[in-house]
CSV table of C-alpha atoms in Angstrom, one decimal:
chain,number,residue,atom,x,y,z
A,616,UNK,CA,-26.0,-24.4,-23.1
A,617,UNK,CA,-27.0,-21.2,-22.0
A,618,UNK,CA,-26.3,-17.8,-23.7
A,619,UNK,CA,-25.9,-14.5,-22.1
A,620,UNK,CA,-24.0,-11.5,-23.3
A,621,UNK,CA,-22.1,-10.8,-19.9
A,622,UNK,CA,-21.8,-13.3,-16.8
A,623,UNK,CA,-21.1,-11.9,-13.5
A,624,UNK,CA,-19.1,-14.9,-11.6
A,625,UNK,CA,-20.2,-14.1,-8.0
A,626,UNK,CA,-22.9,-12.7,-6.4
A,627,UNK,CA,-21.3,-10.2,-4.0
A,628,UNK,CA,-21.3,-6.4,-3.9
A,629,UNK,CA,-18.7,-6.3,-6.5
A,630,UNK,CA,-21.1,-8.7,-9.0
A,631,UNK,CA,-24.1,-6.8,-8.1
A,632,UNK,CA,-23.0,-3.1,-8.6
A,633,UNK,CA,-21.1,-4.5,-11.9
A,634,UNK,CA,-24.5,-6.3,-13.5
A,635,UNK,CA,-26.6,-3.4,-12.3
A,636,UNK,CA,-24.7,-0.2,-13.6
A,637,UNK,CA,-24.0,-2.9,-17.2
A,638,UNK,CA,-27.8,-4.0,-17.2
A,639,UNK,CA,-28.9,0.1,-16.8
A,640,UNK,CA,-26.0,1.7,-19.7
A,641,UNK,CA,-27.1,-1.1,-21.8
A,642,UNK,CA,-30.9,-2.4,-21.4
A,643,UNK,CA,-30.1,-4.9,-24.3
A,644,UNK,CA,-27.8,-7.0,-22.8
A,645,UNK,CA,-28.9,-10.1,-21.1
A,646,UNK,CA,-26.8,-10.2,-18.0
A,647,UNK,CA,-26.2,-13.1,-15.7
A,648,UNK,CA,-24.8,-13.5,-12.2
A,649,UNK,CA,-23.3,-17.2,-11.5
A,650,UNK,CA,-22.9,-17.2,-7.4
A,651,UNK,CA,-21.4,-20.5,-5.9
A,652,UNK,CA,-23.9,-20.3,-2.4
A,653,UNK,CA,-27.2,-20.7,-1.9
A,654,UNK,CA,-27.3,-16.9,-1.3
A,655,UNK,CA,-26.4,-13.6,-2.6
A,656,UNK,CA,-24.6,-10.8,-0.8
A,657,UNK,CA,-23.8,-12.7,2.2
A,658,UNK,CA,-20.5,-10.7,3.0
A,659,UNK,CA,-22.8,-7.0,2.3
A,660,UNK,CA,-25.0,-8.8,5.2
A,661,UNK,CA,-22.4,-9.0,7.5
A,662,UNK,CA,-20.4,-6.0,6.8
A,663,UNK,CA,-20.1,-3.2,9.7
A,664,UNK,CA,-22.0,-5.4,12.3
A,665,UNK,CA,-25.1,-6.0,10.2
A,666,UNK,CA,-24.9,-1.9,9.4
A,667,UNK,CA,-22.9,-2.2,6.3
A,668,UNK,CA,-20.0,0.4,5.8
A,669,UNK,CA,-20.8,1.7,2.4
A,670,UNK,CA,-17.9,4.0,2.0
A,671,UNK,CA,-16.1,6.5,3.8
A,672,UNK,CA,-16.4,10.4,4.2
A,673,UNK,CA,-12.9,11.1,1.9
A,674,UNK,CA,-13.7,12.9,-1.1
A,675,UNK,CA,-10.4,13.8,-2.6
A,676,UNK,CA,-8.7,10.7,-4.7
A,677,UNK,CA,-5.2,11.3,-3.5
A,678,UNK,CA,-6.1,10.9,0.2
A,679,UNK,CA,-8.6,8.4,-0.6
A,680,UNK,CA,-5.8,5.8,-2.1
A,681,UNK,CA,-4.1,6.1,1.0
A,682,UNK,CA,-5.9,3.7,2.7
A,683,UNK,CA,-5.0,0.6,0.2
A,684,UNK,CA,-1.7,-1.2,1.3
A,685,UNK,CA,-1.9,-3.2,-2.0
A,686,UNK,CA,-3.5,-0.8,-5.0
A,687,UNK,CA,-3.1,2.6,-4.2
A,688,UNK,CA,-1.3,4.0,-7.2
A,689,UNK,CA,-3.9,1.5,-9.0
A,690,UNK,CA,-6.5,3.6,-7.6
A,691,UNK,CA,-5.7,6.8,-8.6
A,692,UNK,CA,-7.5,7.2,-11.7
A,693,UNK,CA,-10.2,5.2,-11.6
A,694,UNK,CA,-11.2,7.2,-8.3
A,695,UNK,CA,-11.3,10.2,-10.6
A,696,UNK,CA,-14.1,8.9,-12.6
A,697,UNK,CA,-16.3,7.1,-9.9
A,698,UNK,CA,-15.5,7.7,-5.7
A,699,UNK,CA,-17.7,8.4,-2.5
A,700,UNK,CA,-19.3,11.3,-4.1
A,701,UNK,CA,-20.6,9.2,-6.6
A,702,UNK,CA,-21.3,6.2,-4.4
A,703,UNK,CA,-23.5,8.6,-2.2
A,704,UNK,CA,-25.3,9.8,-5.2
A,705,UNK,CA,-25.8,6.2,-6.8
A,706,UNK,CA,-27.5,5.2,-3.5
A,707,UNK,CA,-29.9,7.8,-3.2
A,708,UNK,CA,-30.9,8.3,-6.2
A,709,UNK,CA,-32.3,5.0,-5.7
A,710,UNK,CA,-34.1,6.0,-2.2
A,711,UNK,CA,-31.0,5.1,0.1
A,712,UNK,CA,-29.6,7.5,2.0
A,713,UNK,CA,-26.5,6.8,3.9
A,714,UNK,CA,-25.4,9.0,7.2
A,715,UNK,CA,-21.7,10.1,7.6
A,716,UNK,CA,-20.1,8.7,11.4
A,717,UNK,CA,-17.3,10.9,13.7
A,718,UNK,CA,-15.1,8.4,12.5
A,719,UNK,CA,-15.7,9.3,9.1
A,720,UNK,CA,-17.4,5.8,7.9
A,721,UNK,CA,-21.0,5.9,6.2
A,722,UNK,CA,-23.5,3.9,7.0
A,723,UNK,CA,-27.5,3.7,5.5
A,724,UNK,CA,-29.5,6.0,7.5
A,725,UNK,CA,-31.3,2.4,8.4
A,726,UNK,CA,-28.5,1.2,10.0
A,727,UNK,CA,-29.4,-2.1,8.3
A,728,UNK,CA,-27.2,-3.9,5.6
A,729,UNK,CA,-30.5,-5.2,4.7
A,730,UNK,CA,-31.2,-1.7,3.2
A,731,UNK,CA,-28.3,-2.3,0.7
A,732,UNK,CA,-29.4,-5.8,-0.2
A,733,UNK,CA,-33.0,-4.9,-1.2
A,734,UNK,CA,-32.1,-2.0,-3.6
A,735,UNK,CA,-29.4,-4.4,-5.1
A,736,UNK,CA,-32.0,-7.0,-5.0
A,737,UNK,CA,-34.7,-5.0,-7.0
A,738,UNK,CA,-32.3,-3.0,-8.9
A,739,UNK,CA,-31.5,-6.4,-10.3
A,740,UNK,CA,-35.2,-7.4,-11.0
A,741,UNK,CA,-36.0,-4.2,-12.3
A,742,UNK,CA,-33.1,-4.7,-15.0
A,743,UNK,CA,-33.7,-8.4,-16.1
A,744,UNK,CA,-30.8,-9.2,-14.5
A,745,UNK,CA,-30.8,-13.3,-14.1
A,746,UNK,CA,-29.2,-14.5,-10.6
A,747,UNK,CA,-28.6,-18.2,-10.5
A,748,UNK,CA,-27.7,-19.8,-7.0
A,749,UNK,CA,-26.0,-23.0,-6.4
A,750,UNK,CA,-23.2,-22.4,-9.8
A,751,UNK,CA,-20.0,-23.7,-8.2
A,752,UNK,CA,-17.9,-22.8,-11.6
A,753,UNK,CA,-15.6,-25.5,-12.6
A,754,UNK,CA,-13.8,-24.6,-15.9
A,755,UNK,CA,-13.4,-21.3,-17.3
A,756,UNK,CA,-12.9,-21.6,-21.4
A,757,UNK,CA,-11.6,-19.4,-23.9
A,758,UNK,CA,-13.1,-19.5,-27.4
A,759,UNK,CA,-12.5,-17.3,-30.7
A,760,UNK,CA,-14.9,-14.9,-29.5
A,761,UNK,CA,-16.5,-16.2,-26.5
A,762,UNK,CA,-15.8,-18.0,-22.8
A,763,UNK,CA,-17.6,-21.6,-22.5
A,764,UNK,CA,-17.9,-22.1,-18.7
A,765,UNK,CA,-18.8,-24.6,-16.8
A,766,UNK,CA,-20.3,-25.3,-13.2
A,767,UNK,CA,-21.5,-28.0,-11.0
A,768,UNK,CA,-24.8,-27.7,-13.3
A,769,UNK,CA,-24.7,-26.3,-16.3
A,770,UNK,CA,-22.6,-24.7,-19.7
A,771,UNK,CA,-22.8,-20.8,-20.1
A,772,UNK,CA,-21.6,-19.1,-23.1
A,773,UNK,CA,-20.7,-15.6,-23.3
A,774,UNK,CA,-18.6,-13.2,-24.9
A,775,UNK,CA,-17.7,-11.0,-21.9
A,776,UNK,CA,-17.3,-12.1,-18.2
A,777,UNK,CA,-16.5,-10.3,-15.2
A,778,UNK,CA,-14.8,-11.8,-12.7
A,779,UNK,CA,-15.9,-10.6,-8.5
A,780,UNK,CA,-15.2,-13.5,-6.5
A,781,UNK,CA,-13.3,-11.9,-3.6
A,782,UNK,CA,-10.6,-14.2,-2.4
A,783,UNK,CA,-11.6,-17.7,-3.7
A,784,UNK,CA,-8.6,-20.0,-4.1
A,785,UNK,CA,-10.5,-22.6,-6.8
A,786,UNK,CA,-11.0,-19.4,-8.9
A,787,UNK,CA,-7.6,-17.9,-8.9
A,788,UNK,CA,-6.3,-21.1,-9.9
A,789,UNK,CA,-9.0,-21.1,-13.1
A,790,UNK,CA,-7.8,-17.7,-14.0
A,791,UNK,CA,-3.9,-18.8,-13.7
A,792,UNK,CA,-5.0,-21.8,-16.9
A,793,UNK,CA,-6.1,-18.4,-18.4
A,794,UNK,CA,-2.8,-17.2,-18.2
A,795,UNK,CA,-2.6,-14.9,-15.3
A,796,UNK,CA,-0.8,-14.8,-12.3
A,797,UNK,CA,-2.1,-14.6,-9.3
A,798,UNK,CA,-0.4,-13.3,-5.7
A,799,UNK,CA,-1.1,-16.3,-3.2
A,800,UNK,CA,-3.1,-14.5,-0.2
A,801,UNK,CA,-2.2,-13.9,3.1
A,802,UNK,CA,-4.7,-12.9,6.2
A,803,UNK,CA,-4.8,-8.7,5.7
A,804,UNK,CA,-7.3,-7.9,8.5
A,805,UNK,CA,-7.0,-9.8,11.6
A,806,UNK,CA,-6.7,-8.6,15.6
A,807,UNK,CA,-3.5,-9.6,17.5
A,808,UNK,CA,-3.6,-12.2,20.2
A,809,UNK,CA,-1.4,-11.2,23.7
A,810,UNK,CA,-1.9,-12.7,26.6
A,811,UNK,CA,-0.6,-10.2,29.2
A,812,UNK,CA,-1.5,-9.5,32.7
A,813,UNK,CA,-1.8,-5.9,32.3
A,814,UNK,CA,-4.2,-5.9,29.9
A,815,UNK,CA,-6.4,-9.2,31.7
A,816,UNK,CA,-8.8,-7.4,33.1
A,817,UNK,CA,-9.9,-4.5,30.6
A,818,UNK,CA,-11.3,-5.5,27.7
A,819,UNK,CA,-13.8,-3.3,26.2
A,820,UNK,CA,-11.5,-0.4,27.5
A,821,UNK,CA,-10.6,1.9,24.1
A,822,UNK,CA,-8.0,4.9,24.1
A,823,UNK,CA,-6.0,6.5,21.8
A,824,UNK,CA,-2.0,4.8,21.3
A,825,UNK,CA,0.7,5.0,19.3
A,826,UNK,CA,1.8,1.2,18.1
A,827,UNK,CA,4.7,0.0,17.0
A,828,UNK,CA,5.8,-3.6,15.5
A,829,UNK,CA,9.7,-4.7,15.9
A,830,UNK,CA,11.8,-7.2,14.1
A,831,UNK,CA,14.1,-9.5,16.0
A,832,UNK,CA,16.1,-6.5,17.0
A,833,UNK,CA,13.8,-4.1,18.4
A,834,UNK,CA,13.6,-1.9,15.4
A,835,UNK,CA,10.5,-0.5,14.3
A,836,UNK,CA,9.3,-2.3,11.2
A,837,UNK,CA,5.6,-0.5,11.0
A,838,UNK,CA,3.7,2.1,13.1
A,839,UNK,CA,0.5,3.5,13.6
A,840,UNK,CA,-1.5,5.8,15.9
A,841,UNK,CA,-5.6,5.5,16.3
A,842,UNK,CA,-7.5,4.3,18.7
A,843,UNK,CA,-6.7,0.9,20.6
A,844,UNK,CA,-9.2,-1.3,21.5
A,845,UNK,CA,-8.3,-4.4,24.1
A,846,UNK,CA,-9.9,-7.3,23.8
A,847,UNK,CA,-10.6,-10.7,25.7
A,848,UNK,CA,-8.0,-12.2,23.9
A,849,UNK,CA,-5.5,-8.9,23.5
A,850,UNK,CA,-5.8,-6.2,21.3
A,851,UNK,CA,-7.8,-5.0,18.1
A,852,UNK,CA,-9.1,-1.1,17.3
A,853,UNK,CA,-8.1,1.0,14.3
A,854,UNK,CA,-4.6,1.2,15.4
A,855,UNK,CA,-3.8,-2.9,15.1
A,856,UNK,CA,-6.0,-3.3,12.4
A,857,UNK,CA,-4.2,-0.7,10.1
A,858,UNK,CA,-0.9,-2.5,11.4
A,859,UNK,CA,-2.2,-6.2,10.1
A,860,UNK,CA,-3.2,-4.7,6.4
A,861,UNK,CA,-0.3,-2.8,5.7
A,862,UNK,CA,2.0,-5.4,7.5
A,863,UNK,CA,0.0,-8.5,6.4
A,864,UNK,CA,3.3,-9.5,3.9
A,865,UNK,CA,5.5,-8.8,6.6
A,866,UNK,CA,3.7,-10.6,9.7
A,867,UNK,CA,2.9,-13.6,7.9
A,868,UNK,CA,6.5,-15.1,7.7
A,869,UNK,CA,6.6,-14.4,11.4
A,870,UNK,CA,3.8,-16.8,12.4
A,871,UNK,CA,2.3,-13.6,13.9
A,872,UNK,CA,4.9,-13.7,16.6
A,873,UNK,CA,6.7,-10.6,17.2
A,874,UNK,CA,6.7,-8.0,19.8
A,875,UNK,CA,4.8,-4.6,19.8
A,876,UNK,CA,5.5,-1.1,21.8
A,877,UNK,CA,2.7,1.0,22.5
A,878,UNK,CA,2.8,3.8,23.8
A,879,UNK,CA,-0.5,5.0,26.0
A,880,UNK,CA,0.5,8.5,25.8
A,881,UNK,CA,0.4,8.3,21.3
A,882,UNK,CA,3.3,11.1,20.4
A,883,UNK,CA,4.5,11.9,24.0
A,884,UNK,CA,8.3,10.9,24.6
A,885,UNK,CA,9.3,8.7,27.6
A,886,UNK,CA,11.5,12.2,28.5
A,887,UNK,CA,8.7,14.2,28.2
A,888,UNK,CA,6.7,11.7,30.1
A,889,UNK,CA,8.8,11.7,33.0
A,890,UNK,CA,9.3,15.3,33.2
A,891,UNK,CA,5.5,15.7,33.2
A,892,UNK,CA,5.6,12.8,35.7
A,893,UNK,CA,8.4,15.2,37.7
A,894,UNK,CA,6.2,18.0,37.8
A,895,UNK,CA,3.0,16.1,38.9
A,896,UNK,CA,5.2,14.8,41.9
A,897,UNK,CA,5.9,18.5,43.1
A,898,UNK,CA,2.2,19.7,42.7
A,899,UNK,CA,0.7,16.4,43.7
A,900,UNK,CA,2.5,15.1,46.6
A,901,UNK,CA,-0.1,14.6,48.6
A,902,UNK,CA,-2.4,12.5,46.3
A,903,UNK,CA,-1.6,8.6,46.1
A,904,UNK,CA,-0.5,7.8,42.3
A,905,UNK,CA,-2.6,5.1,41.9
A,906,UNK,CA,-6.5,6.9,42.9
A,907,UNK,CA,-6.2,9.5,40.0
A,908,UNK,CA,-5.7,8.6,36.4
A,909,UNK,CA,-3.1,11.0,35.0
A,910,UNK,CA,-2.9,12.2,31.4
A,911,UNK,CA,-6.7,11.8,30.6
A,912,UNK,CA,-6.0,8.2,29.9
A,913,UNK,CA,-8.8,5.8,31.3
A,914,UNK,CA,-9.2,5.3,35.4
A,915,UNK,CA,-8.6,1.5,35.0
A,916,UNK,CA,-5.7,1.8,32.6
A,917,UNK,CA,-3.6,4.0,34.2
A,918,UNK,CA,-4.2,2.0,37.5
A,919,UNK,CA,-2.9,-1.0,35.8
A,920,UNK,CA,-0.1,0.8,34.3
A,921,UNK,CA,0.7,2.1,38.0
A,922,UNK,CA,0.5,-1.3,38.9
A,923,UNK,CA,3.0,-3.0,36.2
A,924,UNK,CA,5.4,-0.3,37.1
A,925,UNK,CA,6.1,-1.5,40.7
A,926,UNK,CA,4.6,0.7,42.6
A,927,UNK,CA,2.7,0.0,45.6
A,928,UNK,CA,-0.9,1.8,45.6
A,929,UNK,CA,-0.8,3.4,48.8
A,930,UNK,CA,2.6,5.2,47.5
A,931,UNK,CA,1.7,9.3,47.5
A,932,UNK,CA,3.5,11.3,44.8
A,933,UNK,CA,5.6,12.8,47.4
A,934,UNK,CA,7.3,9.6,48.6
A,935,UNK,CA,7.6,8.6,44.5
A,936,UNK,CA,11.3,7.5,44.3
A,937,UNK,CA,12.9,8.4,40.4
A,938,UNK,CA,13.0,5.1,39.6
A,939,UNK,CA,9.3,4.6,40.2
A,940,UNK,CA,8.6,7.6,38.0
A,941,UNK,CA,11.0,6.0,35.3
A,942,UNK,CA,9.8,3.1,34.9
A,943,UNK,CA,6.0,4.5,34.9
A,944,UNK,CA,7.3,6.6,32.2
A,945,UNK,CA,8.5,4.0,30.5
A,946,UNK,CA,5.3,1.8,31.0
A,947,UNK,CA,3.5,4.7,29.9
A,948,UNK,CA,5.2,5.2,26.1
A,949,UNK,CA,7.3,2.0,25.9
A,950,UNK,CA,5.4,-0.4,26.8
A,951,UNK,CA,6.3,-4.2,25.2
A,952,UNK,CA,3.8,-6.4,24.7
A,953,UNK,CA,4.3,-10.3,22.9
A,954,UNK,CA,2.1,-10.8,20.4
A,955,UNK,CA,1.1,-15.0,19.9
A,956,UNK,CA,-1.0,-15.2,16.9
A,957,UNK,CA,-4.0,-13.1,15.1
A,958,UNK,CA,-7.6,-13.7,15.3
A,959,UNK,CA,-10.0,-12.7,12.4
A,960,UNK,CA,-11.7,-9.1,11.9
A,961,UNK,CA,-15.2,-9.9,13.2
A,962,UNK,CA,-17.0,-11.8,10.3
A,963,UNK,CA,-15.1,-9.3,7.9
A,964,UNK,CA,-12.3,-11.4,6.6
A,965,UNK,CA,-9.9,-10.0,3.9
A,966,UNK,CA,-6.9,-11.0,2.4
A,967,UNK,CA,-3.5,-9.6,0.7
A,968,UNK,CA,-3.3,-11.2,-2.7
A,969,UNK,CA,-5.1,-12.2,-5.9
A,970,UNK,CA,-4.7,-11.4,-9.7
A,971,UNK,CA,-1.5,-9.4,-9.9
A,972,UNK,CA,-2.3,-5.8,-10.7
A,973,UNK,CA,0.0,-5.5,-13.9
A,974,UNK,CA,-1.8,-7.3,-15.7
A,975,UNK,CA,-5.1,-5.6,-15.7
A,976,UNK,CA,-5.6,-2.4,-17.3
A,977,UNK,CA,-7.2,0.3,-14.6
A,978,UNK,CA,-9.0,2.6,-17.0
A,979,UNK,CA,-11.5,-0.6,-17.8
A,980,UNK,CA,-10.0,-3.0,-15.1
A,981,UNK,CA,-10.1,-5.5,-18.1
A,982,UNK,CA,-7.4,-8.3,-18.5
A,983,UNK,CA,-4.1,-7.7,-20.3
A,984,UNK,CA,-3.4,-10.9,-20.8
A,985,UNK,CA,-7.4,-12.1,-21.7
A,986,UNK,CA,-9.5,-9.9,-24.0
A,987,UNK,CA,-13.7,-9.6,-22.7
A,988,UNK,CA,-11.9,-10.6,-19.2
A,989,UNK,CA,-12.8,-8.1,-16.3
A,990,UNK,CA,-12.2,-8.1,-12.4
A,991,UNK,CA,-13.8,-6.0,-9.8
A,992,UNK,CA,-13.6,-6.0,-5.8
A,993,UNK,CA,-10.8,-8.3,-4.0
A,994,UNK,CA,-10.1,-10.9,-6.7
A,995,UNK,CA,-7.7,-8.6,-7.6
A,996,UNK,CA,-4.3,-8.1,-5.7
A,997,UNK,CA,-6.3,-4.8,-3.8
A,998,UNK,CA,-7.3,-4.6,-0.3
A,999,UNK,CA,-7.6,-1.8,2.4
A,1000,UNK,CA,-7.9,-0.8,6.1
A,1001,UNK,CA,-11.3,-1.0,7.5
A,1002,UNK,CA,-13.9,1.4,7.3
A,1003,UNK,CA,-15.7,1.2,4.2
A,1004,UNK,CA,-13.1,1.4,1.4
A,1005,UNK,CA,-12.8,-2.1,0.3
A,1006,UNK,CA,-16.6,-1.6,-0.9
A,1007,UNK,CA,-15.4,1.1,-1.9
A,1008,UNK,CA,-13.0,-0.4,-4.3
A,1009,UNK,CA,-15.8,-2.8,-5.0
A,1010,UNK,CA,-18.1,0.4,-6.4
A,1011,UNK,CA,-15.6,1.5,-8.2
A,1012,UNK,CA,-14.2,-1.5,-10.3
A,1013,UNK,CA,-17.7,-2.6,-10.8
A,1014,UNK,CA,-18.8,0.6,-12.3
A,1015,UNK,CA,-15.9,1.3,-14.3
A,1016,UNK,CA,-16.3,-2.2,-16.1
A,1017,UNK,CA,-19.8,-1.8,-16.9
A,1018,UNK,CA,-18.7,1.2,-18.7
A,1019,UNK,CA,-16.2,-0.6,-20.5
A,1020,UNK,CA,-18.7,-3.5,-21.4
A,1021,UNK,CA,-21.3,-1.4,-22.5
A,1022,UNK,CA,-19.4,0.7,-24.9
C-alpha cells in the first residue's frame, strides 16, 4: 500500500493548481496525483483552440459570479480571497505572462496551452509532487483517520484527498457510497442545430443579435444578446452558448427542440424597424433593397433577410409596397428559427451537475458530509459560460483547498 499525505484524484487543471499551491504552503507533505489516462492536462491542451483561456479580464467578485448559471452565490467569497488578479499574478510570477483579448478573455502571451502545461508540469517536479498515470480509481474508503483507495493497480492511503475529476460519472457514483449527493449532469455548453434556408449559405458570417428561446407557447423562457456566430450546421457564438449554460436544465427535457427569435437588429423593435425601414423608402427610392445592406448588418445577411421576406431583388425602395417593408421588419427582429438538437462546444465539453453545492463548505470547499474530503473544478454542481471562467473556478477551488490542507 502506498502512503501519501494528500492524493489529488485527477490530473486536470483543477488537480494540478490544487497539488502545486498544497506541495509549495507545505514542502513536507508528500503529495500525489492519481489520473485515470495515460496523460495529464488533456482538457488544459485543448482549451481555447490549443490557446488555453486562462481567465477573464473581470476583476470585481460581484460581476465575476455572474457568469456561473450553477454556483454564483457559491462564488462570492471564495472570489474574495483568490480571482483573476491573483491568477495573473500566480502565472507570472512563474515566468507566464498572459495577454488580455477585446473580448475580455486572457490568453498566455504564447498563445500556446502548451505554455500552461510545462509550468504545471515543472512546478510539479520542482515540488516532489508524484503523478501516476494509468490509476482508474475503483473504491474510495473511509477509515478512522484516513481514505484507503483503490485503483485498477494499486492501494493508496491517505488522510486527506481532494477530489478534481470534472464530470466523471464512475466517480460521482463513489462519492454518493460516501454519502453525498450528487446532481445527475446535463450537456451545459453545446451549439444549436437549425437547418434553415436562410441561414444555408453563411456560415462563418458573425454579427451582433438579440436571442430569444420560447416554450410551446411562444413565450420567452431565456434571452441573451452577444455576438452570433452561424455555422454549417446552424448557430453557435457567445449569444447561443450563454443560452445552452444558463438554459441547460431547461433545454434538456425538451430534446433540444424548441423554437428561437432572433432578432438581427439586438434591442431594435419591429416598430422601430419599420419606421426606419419607412424613412429609408423616402430617401432611398431609387436604390434596389436588395444591393445595399441596411443597418450595418453584414452584405450577405441582409440579402438573405431581403430574400426570406418576399421581395424580389430587382424591387427599388420606391416601388416597396408596406407589406414588403413589414414583413422585412419582421424578418429583421422576429425572426423564428426551429432548433433540432445541439452539437458540442468544440472539444470544450462541460456539464450542469455534480456534487450538490450544500454540502460542501465554500470557505475550504471541503465536504460537509466527509471530514479530509475536498472538491475543486467541475466535480462540483459549478459550471459557467465560456471564456475562461470555468478555469477560473478551477484556480480558485484548487487554491483555496490547499490552504485549507496545509493549515
Amino acid at each position: 500500500m502506498k502512503q501519501a499525505d494528500v492524493i489529488i484524484i485527477g490530473g486536470g487543471a483543477a488537480g494540478f493548481f490544487t497539488a502545486i499551491n498544497a506541495a509549495e504552503k507545505n514542502p513536507e507533505l508528500k503529495v500525489i496525483i492519481l489520473e485515470r489516462g495515460k496523460e495529464v492536462l488533456t482538457k488544459v491542451k485543448v482549451s481555447g483552440g490549443g490557446r488555453c483561456n486562462v481567465t477573464h479580464a473581470e476583476f470585481i467578485p460581484k460581476e465575476l459570479t455572474q457568469n456561473y448559471p450553477r454556483g454564483k452565490k457559491e462564488l462570492l467569497g471564495p472570489f474574495h480571497t483568490f480571482m483573476t488578479g491573483d491568477t495573473i499574478e500566480w502565472f507570472e510570477k512563474r515566468g507566464v505572462e498572459l495577454k488580455i483579448e477585446e473580448d475580455g478573455r486572457m490568453f498566455p502571451v504564447s498563445d500556446s496551452s502548451q505554455t500552461i502545461i510545462d509550468c504545471f508540469l515543472s512546478e510539479a517536479k520542482r515540488l516532489g509532487v508524484e503523478m501516476l498515470l494509468n490509476q482508474s480509481v475503483k473504491e474510495i474508503q473511509k477509515e478512522a483517520y484516513n481514505f484507503i483507495i483503490n485503483t485498477t493497480t494499486d492501494t493508496f492511503s491517505a488522510g486527506k484527498i481532494v477530489v478534481a475529476t470534472g464530470s466523471n460519472p464512475k466517480i460521482w457514483q463513489l462519492l454518493e457510497s460516501l454519502g453525498h449527493t450528487v446532481v445527475p449532469a446535463v450537456p451545459s455548453l453545446f451549439t444549436f442545430n437549425i437547418k434553415d434556408g436562410r441561414i444555408i449559405d453563411l456560415p462563418g458570417l458573425s454579427t451582433d443579435a438579440s436571442v430569444k428561446v420560447l416554450d410551446e407557447k411562444g413565450k420567452t423562457v431565456l434571452e441573451s444578446s452577444s455576438p452570433l456566430l452561424i455555422t454549417h450546421w446552424g448557430m453557435s457564438g457567445p449569444a447561443i452558448l450563454k443560452l445552452s449554460a444558463w438554459g441547460a436544465r431547461v433545454l434538456e427535457p425538451l430534446k433540444y427542440h424548441f423554437n428561437i427569435e432572433v432578432n438581427w437588429l439586438n434591442t431594435l423593435s419591429e416598430e422601430d424597424a419599420l419606421d426606419a425601414l419607412k424613412e429609408l423608402k423616402s430617401l432611398q427610392g431609387k436604390q434596389t433593397l436588395f444591393k445595399y445592406a441596411q443597418f450595418e448588418l453584414p452584405k450577405r445577411l441582409w440579402q438573405s433577410i431581403v430574400k426570406a421576406s418576399g421581395i424580389d431583388e430587382r424591387i427599388t425602395w420606391a416601388d416597396a409596397t408596406r407589406e414588403n417593408l413589414q414583413n422585412l421588419a419582421n424578418q429583421l427582429t422576429a425572426a423564428i428559427f426551429e432548433v433540432t438538437g445541439k452539437s458540442t462546444f468544440k472539444e470544450e465539453f462541460v456539464t450542469a451537475g455534480g456534487v450538490d453545492l450544500k454540502e460542501v463548505n465554500f470557505k475550504t470547499f471541503e465536504s460537509r458530509v466527509c471530514k479530509n474530503l475536498f472538491f475543486a473544478g467541475e466535480v462540483l454542481n459549478i459550471d459557467a459560460i465560456t471564456g475562461g471562467f470555468n478555469f477560473q473556478n478551477a484556480w480558485t477551488g484548487g487554491y483555496l483547498v490547499a490552504q485549507a490542507i496545509t493549515k
